[in-house]
XYZ file of N, CA and C in Angstrom:
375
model
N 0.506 -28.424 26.658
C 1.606 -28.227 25.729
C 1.043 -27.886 24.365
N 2.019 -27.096 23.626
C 1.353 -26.558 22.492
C 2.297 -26.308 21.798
N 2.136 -25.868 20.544
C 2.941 -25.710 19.379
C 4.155 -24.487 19.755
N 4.103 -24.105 20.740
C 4.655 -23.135 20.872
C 5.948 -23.987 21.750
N 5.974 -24.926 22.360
C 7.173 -25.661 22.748
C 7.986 -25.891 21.449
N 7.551 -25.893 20.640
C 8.866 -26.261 19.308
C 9.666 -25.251 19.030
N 9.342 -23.959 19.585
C 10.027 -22.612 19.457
C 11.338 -22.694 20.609
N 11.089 -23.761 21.374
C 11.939 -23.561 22.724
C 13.471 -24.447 22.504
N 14.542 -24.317 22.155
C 15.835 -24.607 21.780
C 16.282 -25.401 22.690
N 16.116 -25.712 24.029
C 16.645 -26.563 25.054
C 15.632 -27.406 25.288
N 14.283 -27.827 24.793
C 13.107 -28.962 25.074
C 13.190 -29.723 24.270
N 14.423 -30.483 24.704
C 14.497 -32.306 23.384
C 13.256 -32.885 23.445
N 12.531 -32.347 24.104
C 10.750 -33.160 23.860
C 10.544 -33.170 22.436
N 10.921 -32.211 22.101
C 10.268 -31.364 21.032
C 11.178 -30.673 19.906
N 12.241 -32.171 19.393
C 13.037 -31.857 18.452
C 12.812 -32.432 16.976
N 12.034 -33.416 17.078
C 11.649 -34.030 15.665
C 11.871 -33.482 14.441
N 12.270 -33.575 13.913
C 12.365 -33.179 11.853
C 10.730 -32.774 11.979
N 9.974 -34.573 12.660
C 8.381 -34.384 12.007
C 7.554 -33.523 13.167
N 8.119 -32.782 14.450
C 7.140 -32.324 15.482
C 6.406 -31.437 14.628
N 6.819 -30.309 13.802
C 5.894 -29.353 13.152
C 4.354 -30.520 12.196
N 5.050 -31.049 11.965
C 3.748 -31.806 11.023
C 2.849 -32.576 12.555
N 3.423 -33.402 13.142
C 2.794 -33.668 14.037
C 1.646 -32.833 14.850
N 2.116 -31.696 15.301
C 1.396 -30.320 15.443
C 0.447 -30.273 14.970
N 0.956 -30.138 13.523
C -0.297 -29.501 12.385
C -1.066 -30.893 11.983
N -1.069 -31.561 12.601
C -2.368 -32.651 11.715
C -3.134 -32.743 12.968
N -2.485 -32.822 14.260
C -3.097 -32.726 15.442
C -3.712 -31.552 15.607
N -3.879 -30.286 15.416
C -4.677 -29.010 15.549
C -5.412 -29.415 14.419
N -5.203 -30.008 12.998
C -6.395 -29.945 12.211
C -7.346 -30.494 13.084
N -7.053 -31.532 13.528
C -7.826 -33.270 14.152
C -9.175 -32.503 14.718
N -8.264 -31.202 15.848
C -9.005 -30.667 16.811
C -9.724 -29.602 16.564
N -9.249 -29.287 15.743
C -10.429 -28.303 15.321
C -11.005 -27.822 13.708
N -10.921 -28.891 12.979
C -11.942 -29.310 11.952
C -13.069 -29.028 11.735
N -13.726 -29.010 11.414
C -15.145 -29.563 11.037
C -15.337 -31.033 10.161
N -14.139 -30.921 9.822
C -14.470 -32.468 8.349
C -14.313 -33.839 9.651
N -13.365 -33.405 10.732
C -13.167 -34.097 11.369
C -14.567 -35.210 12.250
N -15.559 -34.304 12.418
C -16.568 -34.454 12.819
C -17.601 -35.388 12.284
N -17.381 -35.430 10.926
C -17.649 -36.413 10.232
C -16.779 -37.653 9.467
N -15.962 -37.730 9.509
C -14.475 -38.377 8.764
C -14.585 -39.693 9.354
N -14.448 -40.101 8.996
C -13.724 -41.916 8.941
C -12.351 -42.308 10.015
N -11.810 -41.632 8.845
C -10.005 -41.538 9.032
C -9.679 -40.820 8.674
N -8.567 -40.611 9.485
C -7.525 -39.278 8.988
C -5.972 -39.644 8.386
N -5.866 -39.055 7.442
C -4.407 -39.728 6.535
C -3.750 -38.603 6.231
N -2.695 -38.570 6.318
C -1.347 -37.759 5.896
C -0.452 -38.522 4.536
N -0.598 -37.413 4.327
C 0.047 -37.703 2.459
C 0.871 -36.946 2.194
N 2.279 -37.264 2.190
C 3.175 -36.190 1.862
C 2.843 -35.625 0.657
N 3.119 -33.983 0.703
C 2.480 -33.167 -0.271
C 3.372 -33.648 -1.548
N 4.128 -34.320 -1.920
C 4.983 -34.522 -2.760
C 4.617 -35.816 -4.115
N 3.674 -36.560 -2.905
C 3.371 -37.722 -3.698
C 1.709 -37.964 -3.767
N 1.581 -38.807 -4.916
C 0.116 -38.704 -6.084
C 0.100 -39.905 -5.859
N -1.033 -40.721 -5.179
C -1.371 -42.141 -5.510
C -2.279 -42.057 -6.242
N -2.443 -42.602 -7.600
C -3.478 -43.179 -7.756
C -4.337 -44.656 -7.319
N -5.353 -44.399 -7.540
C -6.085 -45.236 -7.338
C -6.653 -45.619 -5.473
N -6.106 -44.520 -5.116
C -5.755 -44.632 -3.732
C -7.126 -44.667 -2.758
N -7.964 -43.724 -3.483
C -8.975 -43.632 -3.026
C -9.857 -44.334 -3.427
N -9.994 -45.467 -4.396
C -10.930 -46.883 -4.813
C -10.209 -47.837 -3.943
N -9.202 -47.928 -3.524
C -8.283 -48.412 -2.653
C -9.058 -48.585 -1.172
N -9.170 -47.470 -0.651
C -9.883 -47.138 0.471
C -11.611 -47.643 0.411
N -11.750 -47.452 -0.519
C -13.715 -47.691 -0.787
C -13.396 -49.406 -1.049
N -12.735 -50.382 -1.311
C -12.984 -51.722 -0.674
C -12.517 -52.191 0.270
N -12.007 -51.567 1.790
C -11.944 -51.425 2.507
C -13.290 -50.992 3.986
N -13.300 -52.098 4.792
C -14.473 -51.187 5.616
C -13.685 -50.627 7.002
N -13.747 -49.285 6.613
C -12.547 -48.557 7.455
C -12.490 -48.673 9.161
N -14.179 -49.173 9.119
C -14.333 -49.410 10.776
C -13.580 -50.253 11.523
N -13.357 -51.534 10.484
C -12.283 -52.238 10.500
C -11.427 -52.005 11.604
N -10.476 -50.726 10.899
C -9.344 -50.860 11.037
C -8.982 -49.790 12.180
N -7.568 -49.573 12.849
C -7.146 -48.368 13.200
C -6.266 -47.455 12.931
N -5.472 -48.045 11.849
C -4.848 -47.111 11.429
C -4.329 -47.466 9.889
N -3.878 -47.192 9.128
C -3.420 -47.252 7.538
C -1.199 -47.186 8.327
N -0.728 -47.844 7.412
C 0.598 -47.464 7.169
C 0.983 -47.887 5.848
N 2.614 -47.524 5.270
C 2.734 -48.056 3.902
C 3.267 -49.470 4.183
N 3.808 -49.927 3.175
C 4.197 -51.417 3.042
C 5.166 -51.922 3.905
N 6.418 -50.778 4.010
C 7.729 -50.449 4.724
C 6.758 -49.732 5.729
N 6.966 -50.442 7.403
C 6.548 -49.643 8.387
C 7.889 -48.376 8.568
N 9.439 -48.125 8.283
C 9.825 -47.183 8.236
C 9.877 -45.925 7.593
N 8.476 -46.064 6.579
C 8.178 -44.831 5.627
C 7.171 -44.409 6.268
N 7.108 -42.704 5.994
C 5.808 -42.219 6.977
C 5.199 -41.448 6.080
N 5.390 -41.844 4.478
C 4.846 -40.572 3.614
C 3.182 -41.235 3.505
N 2.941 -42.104 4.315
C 1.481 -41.848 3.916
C 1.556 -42.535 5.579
N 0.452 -42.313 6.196
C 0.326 -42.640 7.125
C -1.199 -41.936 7.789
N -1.755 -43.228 8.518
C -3.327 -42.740 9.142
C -3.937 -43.823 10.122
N -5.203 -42.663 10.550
C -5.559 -43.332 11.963
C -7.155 -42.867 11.400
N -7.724 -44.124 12.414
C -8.922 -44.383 12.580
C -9.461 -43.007 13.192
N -10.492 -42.242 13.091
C -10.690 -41.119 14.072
C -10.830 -41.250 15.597
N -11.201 -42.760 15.775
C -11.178 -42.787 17.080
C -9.966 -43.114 17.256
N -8.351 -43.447 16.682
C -7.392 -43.865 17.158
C -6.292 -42.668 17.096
N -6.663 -41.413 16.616
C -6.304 -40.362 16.263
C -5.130 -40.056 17.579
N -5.718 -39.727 18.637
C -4.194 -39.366 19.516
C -3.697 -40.838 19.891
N -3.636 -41.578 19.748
C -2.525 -43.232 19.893
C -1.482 -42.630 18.313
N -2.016 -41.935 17.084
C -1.023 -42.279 15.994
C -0.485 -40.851 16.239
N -0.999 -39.761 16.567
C -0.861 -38.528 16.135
C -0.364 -37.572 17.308
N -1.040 -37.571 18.637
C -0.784 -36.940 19.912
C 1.084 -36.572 19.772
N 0.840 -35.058 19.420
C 2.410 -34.620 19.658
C 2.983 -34.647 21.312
N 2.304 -35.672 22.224
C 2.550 -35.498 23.384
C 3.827 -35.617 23.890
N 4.882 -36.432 23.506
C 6.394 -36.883 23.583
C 7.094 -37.687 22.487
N 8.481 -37.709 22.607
C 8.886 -38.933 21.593
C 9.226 -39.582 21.311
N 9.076 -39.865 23.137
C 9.585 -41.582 24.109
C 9.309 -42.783 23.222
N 9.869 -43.677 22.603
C 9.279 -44.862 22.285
C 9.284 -45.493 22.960
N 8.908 -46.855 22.602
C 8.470 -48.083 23.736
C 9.585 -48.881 23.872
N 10.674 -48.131 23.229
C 11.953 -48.683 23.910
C 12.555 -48.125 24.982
N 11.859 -47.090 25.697
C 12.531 -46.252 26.608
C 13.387 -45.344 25.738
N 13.558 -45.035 24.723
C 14.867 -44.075 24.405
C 13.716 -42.434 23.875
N 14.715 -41.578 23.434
C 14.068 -40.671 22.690
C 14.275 -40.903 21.237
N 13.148 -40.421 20.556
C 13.688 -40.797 19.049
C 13.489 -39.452 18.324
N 14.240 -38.733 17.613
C 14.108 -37.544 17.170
C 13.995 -37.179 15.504
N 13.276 -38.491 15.055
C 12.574 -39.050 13.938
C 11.468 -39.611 14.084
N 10.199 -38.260 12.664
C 9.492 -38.549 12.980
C 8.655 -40.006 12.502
N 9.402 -40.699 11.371
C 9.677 -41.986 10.959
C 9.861 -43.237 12.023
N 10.402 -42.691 12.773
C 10.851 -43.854 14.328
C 9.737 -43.601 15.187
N 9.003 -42.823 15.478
C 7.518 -42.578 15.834
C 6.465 -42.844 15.509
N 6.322 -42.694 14.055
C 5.133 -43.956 13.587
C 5.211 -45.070 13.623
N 6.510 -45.359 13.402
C 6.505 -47.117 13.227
C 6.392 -47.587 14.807
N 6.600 -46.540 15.929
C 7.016 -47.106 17.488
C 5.405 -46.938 17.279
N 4.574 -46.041 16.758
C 3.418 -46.727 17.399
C 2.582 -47.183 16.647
N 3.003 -47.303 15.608
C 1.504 -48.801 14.833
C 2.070 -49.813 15.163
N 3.286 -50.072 15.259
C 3.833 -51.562 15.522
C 3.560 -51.799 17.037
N 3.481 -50.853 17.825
C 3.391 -51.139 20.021
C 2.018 -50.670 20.154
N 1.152 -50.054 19.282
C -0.161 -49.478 19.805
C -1.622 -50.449 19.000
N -0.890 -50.889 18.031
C -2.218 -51.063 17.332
C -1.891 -52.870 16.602
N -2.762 -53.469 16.931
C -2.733 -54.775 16.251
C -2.755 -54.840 15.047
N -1.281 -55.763 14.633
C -1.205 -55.459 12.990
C -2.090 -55.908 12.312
N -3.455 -57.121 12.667
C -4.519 -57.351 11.629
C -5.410 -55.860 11.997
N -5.553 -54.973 12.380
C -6.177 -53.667 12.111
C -5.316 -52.513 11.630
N -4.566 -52.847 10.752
C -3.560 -52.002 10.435
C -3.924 -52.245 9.104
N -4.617 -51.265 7.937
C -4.574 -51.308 6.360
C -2.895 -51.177 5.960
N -2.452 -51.934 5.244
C -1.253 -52.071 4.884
C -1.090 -51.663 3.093
């Protein structure tokens, strides 16, 4: 499956607000180069400026962890995964949650999987 299912009008797989971003952080993942060396991978909505964000991260030992979320697990403007936890946060594979339903938010997808995939003491908060 590939980015090209989001073009397809009858595949509720593949209706998300967030499938296009999902896509695109997942093709960076895969074919990077920074990836190859990286830590973690974080999504930052282009909209918003943390400071301090990145001294933030440097007292942190990222091996730690597997993934970053914000304070509110229903916000997804910043959101990240360990490189090895990369398809558990990111894999545009479906958008089944672990409630059995479909969720067609891509907000209801992060939170279905840092909260069902990843133990919240390895979760940077």
């Amino acid at each position: 499956m590939g980015a090209q299912a989001v073009r397809l009008p009858d595949d509720y797989l593949y209706t998300s607000k967030g499938t296009s971003e999902m896509f695109a952080i997942y093709y960076a993942y895969e074919r990077s180069r920074l990836t190859k060396t990286a830590k973690f991978i974080i999504k930052i909505t282009c909209r918003y400026f943390v400071p301090e964000f990145e001294n933030f991260l440097k007292n942190k030992n990222v091996d730690e962890y597997f993934a970053l979320r914000q304070n509110n697990p229903d916000n997804c403007e910043i959101v990240g995964s360990h490189i090895n936890n990369v398809s558990d946060i990111f894999m545009p594979g479906h958008f089944r949650n672990s409630d059995g339903k479909w969720h067609h938010h891509i907000e209801s997808v992060y939170k279905d999987r840092l909260l069902t995939r990843v133990p919240e003491e390895r979760i940077i908060v």
